[in-house]
Each structure stands twice: as C-alpha cells, then as structure tokens.
Amino acid sequence: MFGPHDSRRVRGLQQALRERGLPAAEVVDYQSLLSAPERAAEAIAGRRGAMVKLESPGEAPALHAALIERGWHRLGASGPAPQPLEHGELAYQQYWYAGFADLLRSLPAEAAYLNPPDDIACMSDKLACQQRLIAAGIEVPPLLGPVDGYEALRERLRDCACDQVFVKARYGSSGAGVLAYRRNRAGREIAFGSAELVESDGRARVFNSLRPRRYTATGEIARLVDTLAAQGAYLERWIPKPRAPDALGGHYDLRVVALDGQARQRVARVSRRPLTNLHLGNRRGALEAWLDTDSMQALEAATKRAASVFPRSRMIGFDLILRDRRSWLLEANAFGDLLPHLLWQGRDTYQDQAALAPSPQTRSGPQRMPLHA
C-alpha cells in the first residue's frame, strides 16, 4: 500500500487483513517517494500478482505541505512561494493537486492496482471527472463551468438565468471548499458551507470547519468565493434532494461503494442543511427501509453505469441523488471507502478489500500480501 503510515484508512485495511488471518500489507509512505521515487518500483518488484492499493494522502500535514511545494515547482514556481498553512487552512489546492498528480505519474505503470494512478488523478480533479462522466452519457447536475471569482459567479448566474448553485472546489474533498449559494430577485444572497472565513492582516483566509456556516453579507461572500476560486472552482446547478421519509425531517443524498462495478455498501446521508457529508454531524438514514425494490434496482443500475466509466478501478465511492427513479451522479471518489461500521452482506469496505486476497490455505510458495502498499 502506498499512503500515510498511520492514517485511519491504513489502519482499517490492516485490521481487516488480521481478521482474515493474512499478513499485514507493506506500507510505503508517499513522502518517501517524493525524494526517492525508485522505491515504488523496488517495493513492487518480485511481487507479481500482488495488488497495490494507493491510499488517500490525507491526514498527513507534512505530506500535504510537500505536495503543495512540489506542485508549485511543477507549475513553474510563478508568484510568491506557498507559505506554511495553519491547521485546517484551505489554500494552494491547485498546487496540491499538481504535486499529487505528478507523484501519481511517477508510479510504475505495470503494477496491479486496486485503482490505477490515472483514474485516481482524474477523480481527484472534480471538474475533469464530471466532464468524463458526461462524455460517457452519465447524468450529472448541469455544469456551469469554472469561475475565477465572485463577479464571475454573478455574471454566470445572470447568463444562465439561475439563482441557486453549488460552488465547488475543483480539487477539494469531503465537502472542503463547497458552498451552497442562493440569491433572490430582491438581490439578497446566502452562502452556506463548511468554510470559515477569517480576515487576517488585511487578507482573507479560509479554514475547513466541522461547523457549517451561513453567510449573508455580500462582502463576506465575495471574499470567500474569491479565495476559493483562486485555488480552482466551478459551478454546478443545485439539484433538490429528496426529503427523508422519517419524523426527523431533512433531505438526503446517497453514498454507494462499488466493488468491481457492483453496488455494495450504501447509506443515505441526511441533513437539514445543503451539505450532507457525514463528518459534518449529519446522520445516516435507513436506506433499505426507505427505498422500494424498484428504487433500489435503479440505484444499483446507476452505480454500475457510473463504475463502467472507470473499468480499471475496482472500488469507487459514488455520491448521487435518486429521486423518482431518476439519478444524478454528484461525485466519483477514488478514496470513498472510509465508512466505519457500514456493512453490506456482513462486510465493510476494508473487509471487502481483504477478501480479494487468497486465504492462507490456498496459497502456494512464500506468503505475500496481495493487497500491498
């Protein structure tokens, strides 16, 4: 496995391997590859047939900073050098992506990846991913294109006769840098998201927060949008989510994990606010009790169609809206398997990955972990 040594994701897979009686996966830290890229080929050499999992580079601040610096150099080192970030600060995402994509390109092409590097690079560029899905005939919320700031946002809405959109960070994840924006005919506007705007030394800074915030002052919204757009942002038409059919209220969308194209773990993400990400304090909904057989079949068919766009990727997390048996694909996530305690047929996502390895009883020759990092 390539990834941060002590992330929750790595620990989750290692535990699943232990439960199955398999040896631990070897872990090669991404940061070591930045200075010694040959380590990737060395780790894979002699392990023919071993599956290699590329894990999320998250939960590793030093690695995040190193990828930003690498990306800044890869993009020509124009402008001031990136400054150290405070905890939770959302900045230089365009440099982070350039650095991570460059690292992915340096990995050996011949390995048997759970999800190959080029697919991961595409899914980490949210706009490019949506464009790829559209080209394959997958229905997504209508894209209104990239924007470089607040004035471009207002102009685009006027041109499209649209009053509510999601402003999405092109290279963000887990809802970071996503704003739900709405305006009315009287000119009043509101933006809602997990981004905290902080005015510091005469400049606007944005921090990712677990407490979603609501902005109504035009000046604050403009500074927030300008700061996010400088790192890469695009607009997506706001598709209303279905209402949760329970007494607690709220609306919901769905997270579904596909394994080899088949829908496995699935959950409704329910919120009274526009963002439904579970880590923001939203709740899980009883999807099996809410969807009838036809709707569940529609969900599985939509997942299979979306997974077919990335036929070499074995496990993908999809976010989607399903309403009246019509679906809109919101996002494809190469690292969408962090769903603790969410089971399908008795297995969580990491147990599914561990099950791809042959049991010790069926092995011949030296024991090697086929899920290797």
GROMACS .gro file of C-alpha atoms in nm:
model
  373
    1MET     CA    1   0.000   0.000   0.000
    2PHE     CA    2   0.121   0.349  -0.080
    3GLY     CA    3  -0.008   0.601   0.170
    4PRO     CA    4   0.049   0.776   0.504
    5HIS     CA    5   0.172   0.517   0.754
    6ASP     CA    6  -0.069   0.582   1.038
    7SER     CA    7  -0.386   0.708   0.874
    8ARG     CA    8  -0.726   0.569   0.976
    9ARG     CA    9  -0.757   0.422   0.628
   10VAL     CA   10  -0.435   0.225   0.652
   11ARG     CA   11  -0.529   0.101   1.000
   12GLY     CA   12  -0.870  -0.006   0.873
   13LEU     CA   13  -0.727  -0.227   0.599
   14GLN     CA   14  -0.457  -0.372   0.824
   15GLN     CA   15  -0.722  -0.471   1.078
   16ALA     CA   16  -0.930  -0.638   0.807
   17LEU     CA   17  -0.626  -0.836   0.694
   18ARG     CA   18  -0.557  -0.953   1.050
   19GLU     CA   19  -0.918  -1.062   1.091
   20ARG     CA   20  -0.881  -1.274   0.780
   21GLY     CA   21  -0.560  -1.433   0.905
   22LEU     CA   22  -0.347  -1.262   0.642
   23PRO     CA   23  -0.012  -1.091   0.687
   24ALA     CA   24  -0.008  -0.714   0.711
   25ALA     CA   25   0.030  -0.512   0.396
   26GLU     CA   26   0.364  -0.347   0.345
   27VAL     CA   27   0.323   0.030   0.357
   28VAL     CA   28   0.540   0.268   0.158
   29ASP     CA   29   0.485   0.626   0.265
   30TYR     CA   30   0.412   0.871  -0.014
   31GLN     CA   31   0.652   1.122   0.136
   32SER     CA   32   0.945   0.884   0.094
   33LEU     CA   33   0.863   0.863  -0.278
   34LEU     CA   34   0.899   1.239  -0.321
   35SER     CA   35   1.273   1.214  -0.263
   36ALA     CA   36   1.326   0.853  -0.375
   37PRO     CA   37   1.071   0.765  -0.648
   38GLU     CA   38   1.261   0.444  -0.728
   39ARG     CA   39   1.125   0.298  -0.403
   40ALA     CA   40   0.790   0.239  -0.572
   41ALA     CA   41   0.936   0.003  -0.832
   42GLU     CA   42   1.153  -0.163  -0.567
   43ALA     CA   43   0.853  -0.231  -0.346
   44ILE     CA   44   0.657  -0.387  -0.630
   45ALA     CA   45   0.946  -0.587  -0.779
   46GLY     CA   46   0.917  -0.961  -0.720
   47ARG     CA   47   0.552  -0.942  -0.621
   48ARG     CA   48   0.386  -1.046  -0.942
   49GLY     CA   49   0.011  -1.063  -0.892
   50ALA     CA   50   0.019  -0.859  -0.574
   51MET     CA   51  -0.249  -0.594  -0.564
   52VAL     CA   52  -0.132  -0.244  -0.486
   53LYS     CA   53  -0.363  -0.001  -0.313
   54LEU     CA   54  -0.299   0.370  -0.349
   55GLU     CA   55  -0.440   0.529  -0.037
   56SER     CA   56  -0.557   0.885   0.022
   57PRO     CA   57  -0.273   1.127   0.102
   58GLY     CA   58  -0.491   1.292   0.367
   59GLU     CA   59  -0.434   1.306   0.744
   60ALA     CA   60  -0.065   1.385   0.687
   61PRO     CA   61   0.011   1.760   0.720
   62ALA     CA   62   0.379   1.729   0.631
   63LEU     CA   63   0.293   1.533   0.316
   64HIS     CA   64   0.027   1.790   0.225
   65ALA     CA   65   0.283   2.069   0.252
   66ALA     CA   66   0.537   1.870   0.048
   67LEU     CA   67   0.283   1.810  -0.230
   68ILE     CA   68   0.198   2.182  -0.239
   69GLU     CA   69   0.566   2.269  -0.278
   70ARG     CA   70   0.613   2.003  -0.547
   71GLY     CA   71   0.309   2.131  -0.736
   72TRP     CA   72   0.425   2.491  -0.713
   73HIS     CA   73   0.753   2.392  -0.878
   74ARG     CA   74   0.576   2.177  -1.140
   75LEU     CA   75   0.353   2.470  -1.237
   76GLY     CA   76   0.656   2.690  -1.295
   77ALA     CA   77   0.707   2.840  -0.948
   78SER     CA   78   0.539   3.162  -1.060
   79GLY     CA   79   0.434   3.410  -0.796
   80PRO     CA   80   0.523   3.405  -0.425
   81ALA     CA   81   0.623   3.072  -0.274
   82PRO     CA   82   0.347   2.899  -0.075
   83GLN     CA   83   0.354   2.986   0.294
   84PRO     CA   84   0.311   2.732   0.577
   85LEU     CA   85  -0.053   2.659   0.647
   86GLU     CA   86  -0.225   2.660   0.982
   87HIS     CA   87  -0.428   2.361   1.094
   88GLY     CA   88  -0.736   2.326   0.875
   89GLU     CA   89  -0.641   2.608   0.639
   90LEU     CA   90  -0.768   2.563   0.285
   91ALA     CA   91  -0.515   2.715   0.045
   92TYR     CA   92  -0.297   2.630  -0.254
   93GLN     CA   93  -0.523   2.342  -0.358
   94GLN     CA   94  -0.421   2.388  -0.722
   95TYR     CA   95  -0.059   2.331  -0.619
   96TRP     CA   96  -0.152   2.034  -0.403
   97TYR     CA   97  -0.325   1.868  -0.698
   98ALA     CA   98  -0.036   1.939  -0.935
   99GLY     CA   99   0.202   1.781  -0.685
  100PHE     CA  100  -0.016   1.477  -0.620
  101ALA     CA  101  -0.083   1.419  -0.992
  102ASP     CA  102   0.290   1.442  -1.058
  103LEU     CA  103   0.357   1.185  -0.786
  104LEU     CA  104   0.093   0.953  -0.934
  105ARG     CA  105   0.254   0.981  -1.278
  106SER     CA  106   0.585   0.866  -1.130
  107LEU     CA  107   0.444   0.531  -1.013
  108PRO     CA  108   0.513   0.213  -1.212
  109ALA     CA  109   0.251   0.154  -1.480
  110GLU     CA  110   0.277  -0.225  -1.472
  111ALA     CA  111   0.151  -0.285  -1.116
  112ALA     CA  112  -0.186  -0.446  -1.043
  113TYR     CA  113  -0.356  -0.150  -0.874
  114LEU     CA  114  -0.683  -0.160  -0.687
  115ASN     CA  115  -0.744   0.180  -0.853
  116PRO     CA  116  -0.482   0.286  -1.110
  117PRO     CA  117  -0.296   0.618  -1.077
  118ASP     CA  118  -0.452   0.787  -1.381
  119ASP     CA  119  -0.805   0.710  -1.261
  120ILE     CA  120  -0.720   0.848  -0.918
  121ALA     CA  121  -0.578   1.164  -1.079
  122CYS     CA  122  -0.900   1.210  -1.277
  123MET     CA  123  -1.129   1.154  -0.978
  124SER     CA  124  -0.920   1.399  -0.771
  125ASP     CA  125  -0.994   1.670  -1.030
  126LYS     CA  126  -1.367   1.703  -0.968
  127LEU     CA  127  -1.440   1.909  -1.277
  128ALA     CA  128  -1.245   1.678  -1.510
  129CYS     CA  129  -1.420   1.379  -1.351
  130GLN     CA  130  -1.766   1.524  -1.408
  131GLN     CA  131  -1.674   1.604  -1.769
  132ARG     CA  132  -1.560   1.244  -1.819
  133LEU     CA  133  -1.888   1.116  -1.677
  134ILE     CA  134  -2.086   1.346  -1.905
  135ALA     CA  135  -1.889   1.226  -2.208
  136ALA     CA  136  -1.986   0.869  -2.116
  137GLY     CA  137  -2.356   0.958  -2.102
  138ILE     CA  138  -2.388   0.968  -1.722
  139GLU     CA  139  -2.635   1.227  -1.594
  140VAL     CA  140  -2.478   1.475  -1.353
  141PRO     CA  141  -2.607   1.810  -1.224
  142PRO     CA  142  -2.564   2.060  -1.510
  143LEU     CA  143  -2.220   2.218  -1.504
  144LEU     CA  144  -2.199   2.595  -1.541
  145GLY     CA  145  -1.822   2.592  -1.583
  146PRO     CA  146  -1.520   2.720  -1.392
  147VAL     CA  147  -1.521   3.062  -1.226
  148ASP     CA  148  -1.234   3.282  -1.114
  149GLY     CA  149  -1.419   3.485  -0.851
  150TYR     CA  150  -1.737   3.637  -0.714
  151GLU     CA  151  -1.804   3.870  -1.008
  152ALA     CA  152  -1.770   3.578  -1.249
  153LEU     CA  153  -2.016   3.383  -1.034
  154ARG     CA  154  -2.275   3.661  -1.053
  155GLU     CA  155  -2.225   3.705  -1.426
  156ARG     CA  156  -2.260   3.331  -1.490
  157LEU     CA  157  -2.584   3.318  -1.294
  158ARG     CA  158  -2.725   3.608  -1.495
  159ASP     CA  159  -2.626   3.443  -1.822
  160CYS     CA  160  -2.779   3.108  -1.720
  161ALA     CA  161  -3.089   3.255  -1.555
  162CYS     CA  162  -3.004   3.052  -1.247
  163ASP     CA  163  -3.044   3.158  -0.883
  164GLN     CA  164  -2.900   2.867  -0.689
  165VAL     CA  165  -2.581   2.671  -0.745
  166PHE     CA  166  -2.309   2.485  -0.567
  167VAL     CA  167  -1.969   2.649  -0.585
  168LYS     CA  168  -1.732   2.353  -0.575
  169ALA     CA  169  -1.361   2.337  -0.513
  170ARG     CA  170  -1.210   2.166  -0.815
  171TYR     CA  171  -0.951   1.982  -0.607
  172GLY     CA  172  -1.129   1.954  -0.273
  173SER     CA  173  -1.258   1.652  -0.086
  174SER     CA  174  -1.504   1.575   0.195
  175GLY     CA  175  -1.702   1.890   0.125
  176ALA     CA  176  -1.400   2.116   0.174
  177GLY     CA  177  -1.443   2.439  -0.020
  178VAL     CA  178  -1.803   2.365  -0.124
  179LEU     CA  179  -2.057   2.646  -0.094
  180ALA     CA  180  -2.431   2.623  -0.146
  181TYR     CA  181  -2.520   2.963  -0.292
  182ARG     CA  182  -2.865   3.112  -0.343
  183ARG     CA  183  -2.997   3.457  -0.431
  184ASN     CA  184  -3.344   3.603  -0.477
  185ARG     CA  185  -3.497   3.863  -0.706
  186ALA     CA  186  -3.453   4.135  -0.444
  187GLY     CA  187  -3.078   4.084  -0.458
  188ARG     CA  188  -3.040   3.916  -0.120
  189GLU     CA  189  -2.798   3.625  -0.121
  190ILE     CA  190  -2.682   3.349   0.108
  191ALA     CA  191  -2.389   3.109   0.103
  192PHE     CA  192  -2.368   2.802   0.323
  193GLY     CA  193  -2.076   2.567   0.369
  194SER     CA  194  -1.806   2.426   0.596
  195ALA     CA  195  -1.563   2.705   0.504
  196GLU     CA  196  -1.475   2.951   0.780
  197LEU     CA  197  -1.370   3.294   0.653
  198VAL     CA  198  -1.101   3.461   0.862
  199GLU     CA  199  -0.975   3.815   0.799
  200SER     CA  200  -0.606   3.828   0.890
  201ASP     CA  201  -0.351   4.102   0.821
  202GLY     CA  202  -0.573   4.255   0.556
  203ARG     CA  203  -0.628   3.935   0.363
  204ALA     CA  204  -0.896   3.670   0.355
  205ARG     CA  205  -0.810   3.317   0.466
  206VAL     CA  206  -1.036   3.013   0.459
  207PHE     CA  207  -1.035   2.725   0.706
  208ASN     CA  208  -1.215   2.394   0.678
  209SER     CA  209  -1.453   2.361   0.971
  210LEU     CA  210  -1.669   2.085   1.117
  211ARG     CA  211  -1.928   2.351   1.200
  212PRO     CA  212  -2.103   2.463   0.880
  213ARG     CA  213  -2.151   2.838   0.847
  214ARG     CA  214  -2.407   3.066   0.691
  215TYR     CA  215  -2.302   3.390   0.519
  216THR     CA  216  -2.543   3.666   0.417
  217ALA     CA  217  -2.319   3.975   0.386
  218THR     CA  218  -2.221   4.038   0.024
  219GLY     CA  219  -1.869   4.146   0.119
  220GLU     CA  220  -1.800   3.825   0.310
  221ILE     CA  221  -1.949   3.607   0.036
  222ALA     CA  222  -1.738   3.785  -0.226
  223ARG     CA  223  -1.414   3.738  -0.029
  224LEU     CA  224  -1.498   3.375   0.038
  225VAL     CA  225  -1.574   3.297  -0.325
  226ASP     CA  226  -1.268   3.489  -0.448
  227THR     CA  227  -1.040   3.298  -0.209
  228LEU     CA  228  -1.180   2.959  -0.308
  229ALA     CA  229  -1.186   3.036  -0.680
  230ALA     CA  230  -0.819   3.135  -0.674
  231GLN     CA  231  -0.745   2.767  -0.599
  232GLY     CA  232  -0.977   2.635  -0.871
  233ALA     CA  233  -1.358   2.629  -0.851
  234TYR     CA  234  -1.655   2.557  -1.075
  235LEU     CA  235  -2.032   2.592  -1.063
  236GLU     CA  236  -2.290   2.318  -1.059
  237ARG     CA  237  -2.665   2.369  -1.076
  238TRP     CA  238  -2.836   2.291  -0.746
  239ILE     CA  239  -3.046   1.974  -0.777
  240PRO     CA  240  -3.307   1.946  -0.497
  241LYS     CA  241  -3.257   1.638  -0.282
  242PRO     CA  242  -3.549   1.413  -0.182
  243ARG     CA  243  -3.696   1.454   0.164
  244ALA     CA  244  -3.614   1.188   0.419
  245PRO     CA  245  -3.927   0.983   0.493
  246ASP     CA  246  -3.900   0.990   0.871
  247ALA     CA  247  -4.007   1.207   1.160
  248LEU     CA  248  -3.670   1.380   1.195
  249GLY     CA  249  -3.701   1.557   0.859
  250GLY     CA  250  -3.424   1.678   0.636
  251HIS     CA  251  -3.318   1.590   0.283
  252TYR     CA  252  -3.075   1.324   0.172
  253ASP     CA  253  -2.840   1.201  -0.094
  254LEU     CA  254  -2.665   0.866  -0.120
  255ARG     CA  255  -2.313   0.729  -0.085
  256VAL     CA  256  -2.268   0.394  -0.257
  257VAL     CA  257  -1.945   0.197  -0.280
  258ALA     CA  258  -1.898  -0.010  -0.595
  259LEU     CA  259  -1.671  -0.313  -0.595
  260ASP     CA  260  -1.591  -0.442  -0.943
  261GLY     CA  261  -1.885  -0.244  -1.075
  262GLN     CA  262  -2.141  -0.381  -0.829
  263ALA     CA  263  -2.304  -0.168  -0.560
  264ARG     CA  264  -2.201  -0.282  -0.213
  265GLN     CA  265  -2.209  -0.062   0.100
  266ARG     CA  266  -2.470   0.212   0.073
  267VAL     CA  267  -2.607   0.478   0.304
  268ALA     CA  268  -2.839   0.776   0.297
  269ARG     CA  269  -2.674   1.098   0.421
  270VAL     CA  270  -2.943   1.309   0.584
  271SER     CA  271  -2.923   1.678   0.670
  272ARG     CA  272  -3.146   1.978   0.729
  273ARG     CA  273  -2.877   2.185   0.555
  274PRO     CA  274  -2.744   2.175   0.197
  275LEU     CA  275  -2.425   1.977   0.274
  276THR     CA  276  -2.483   1.614   0.367
  277ASN     CA  277  -2.129   1.493   0.440
  278LEU     CA  278  -2.143   1.262   0.741
  279HIS     CA  279  -1.837   1.408   0.914
  280LEU     CA  280  -2.024   1.742   0.942
  281GLY     CA  281  -2.258   1.597   1.203
  282ASN     CA  282  -2.522   1.471   0.961
  283ARG     CA  283  -2.686   1.137   1.018
  284ARG     CA  284  -2.711   0.807   0.841
  285GLY     CA  285  -3.052   0.709   0.708
  286ALA     CA  286  -3.214   0.367   0.688
  287LEU     CA  287  -3.185   0.335   0.311
  288GLU     CA  288  -3.320  -0.019   0.288
  289ALA     CA  289  -3.636   0.089   0.468
  290TRP     CA  290  -3.682   0.399   0.253
  291LEU     CA  291  -3.635   0.264  -0.099
  292ASP     CA  292  -3.867   0.011  -0.258
  293THR     CA  293  -3.739  -0.270  -0.477
  294ASP     CA  294  -3.763  -0.069  -0.799
  295SER     CA  295  -3.576   0.226  -0.647
  296MET     CA  296  -3.304   0.001  -0.508
  297GLN     CA  297  -3.263  -0.159  -0.850
  298ALA     CA  298  -3.240   0.190  -1.003
  299LEU     CA  299  -2.969   0.277  -0.751
  300GLU     CA  300  -2.770  -0.034  -0.835
  301ALA     CA  301  -2.807   0.023  -1.209
  302ALA     CA  302  -2.692   0.386  -1.177
  303THR     CA  303  -2.390   0.273  -0.975
  304LYS     CA  304  -2.299   0.009  -1.232
  305ARG     CA  305  -2.323   0.261  -1.518
  306ALA     CA  306  -2.102   0.509  -1.332
  307ALA     CA  307  -1.844   0.244  -1.242
  308SER     CA  308  -1.820   0.143  -1.609
  309VAL     CA  309  -1.663   0.484  -1.682
  310PHE     CA  310  -1.360   0.369  -1.478
  311PRO     CA  311  -1.339   0.000  -1.575
  312ARG     CA  312  -0.988  -0.050  -1.432
  313SER     CA  313  -1.081   0.085  -1.086
  314ARG     CA  314  -1.213  -0.186  -0.860
  315MET     CA  315  -1.353   0.016  -0.568
  316ILE     CA  316  -1.511   0.362  -0.605
  317GLY     CA  317  -1.737   0.564  -0.379
  318PHE     CA  318  -2.021   0.739  -0.561
  319ASP     CA  319  -2.238   1.021  -0.430
  320LEU     CA  320  -2.570   1.056  -0.604
  321ILE     CA  321  -2.922   1.185  -0.585
  322LEU     CA  322  -3.200   0.937  -0.661
  323ARG     CA  323  -3.545   1.090  -0.700
  324ASP     CA  324  -3.844   0.939  -0.875
  325ARG     CA  325  -3.612   0.666  -1.011
  326ARG     CA  326  -3.401   0.931  -1.185
  327SER     CA  327  -3.040   0.969  -1.074
  328TRP     CA  328  -2.775   1.241  -1.084
  329LEU     CA  329  -2.414   1.148  -1.018
  330LEU     CA  330  -2.264   1.408  -0.782
  331GLU     CA  331  -1.914   1.273  -0.741
  332ALA     CA  332  -1.687   0.975  -0.801
  333ASN     CA  333  -1.437   0.929  -0.520
  334ALA     CA  334  -1.135   0.702  -0.555
  335PHE     CA  335  -1.096   0.717  -0.176
  336GLY     CA  336  -1.463   0.677  -0.090
  337ASP     CA  337  -1.419   0.368   0.128
  338LEU     CA  338  -1.383   0.533   0.470
  339LEU     CA  339  -1.727   0.435   0.603
  340PRO     CA  340  -1.681   0.288   0.951
  341HIS     CA  341  -1.930   0.021   1.059
  342LEU     CA  342  -2.123   0.036   0.731
  343LEU     CA  343  -2.178  -0.326   0.624
  344TRP     CA  344  -2.310  -0.498   0.316
  345GLN     CA  345  -2.363  -0.874   0.339
  346GLY     CA  346  -2.167  -0.870   0.664
  347ARG     CA  347  -1.859  -0.686   0.535
  348ASP     CA  348  -1.732  -0.331   0.548
  349THR     CA  349  -1.525  -0.182   0.266
  350TYR     CA  350  -1.191  -0.290   0.408
  351GLN     CA  351  -1.313  -0.644   0.468
  352ASP     CA  352  -1.421  -0.649   0.103
  353GLN     CA  353  -1.068  -0.547   0.003
  354ALA     CA  354  -0.910  -0.809   0.227
  355ALA     CA  355  -1.139  -1.071   0.072
  356LEU     CA  356  -0.975  -1.005  -0.264
  357ALA     CA  357  -0.667  -1.179  -0.127
  358PRO     CA  358  -0.647  -1.560  -0.135
  359SER     CA  359  -0.675  -1.728   0.202
  360PRO     CA  360  -0.356  -1.874   0.354
  361GLN     CA  361  -0.489  -2.227   0.286
  362THR     CA  362  -0.499  -2.164  -0.089
  363ARG     CA  363  -0.156  -2.008  -0.116
  364SER     CA  364   0.144  -2.180  -0.260
  365GLY     CA  365   0.501  -2.068  -0.217
  366PRO     CA  366   0.604  -1.774   0.001
  367GLN     CA  367   0.319  -1.589   0.165
  368ARG     CA  368   0.285  -1.240   0.027
  369MET     CA  369   0.006  -0.999   0.087
  370PRO     CA  370  -0.164  -0.927  -0.245
  371LEU     CA  371  -0.300  -0.602  -0.112
  372HIS     CA  372   0.031  -0.427  -0.086
  373ALA     CA  373   0.121  -0.064  -0.044
   0.00000   0.00000   0.00000
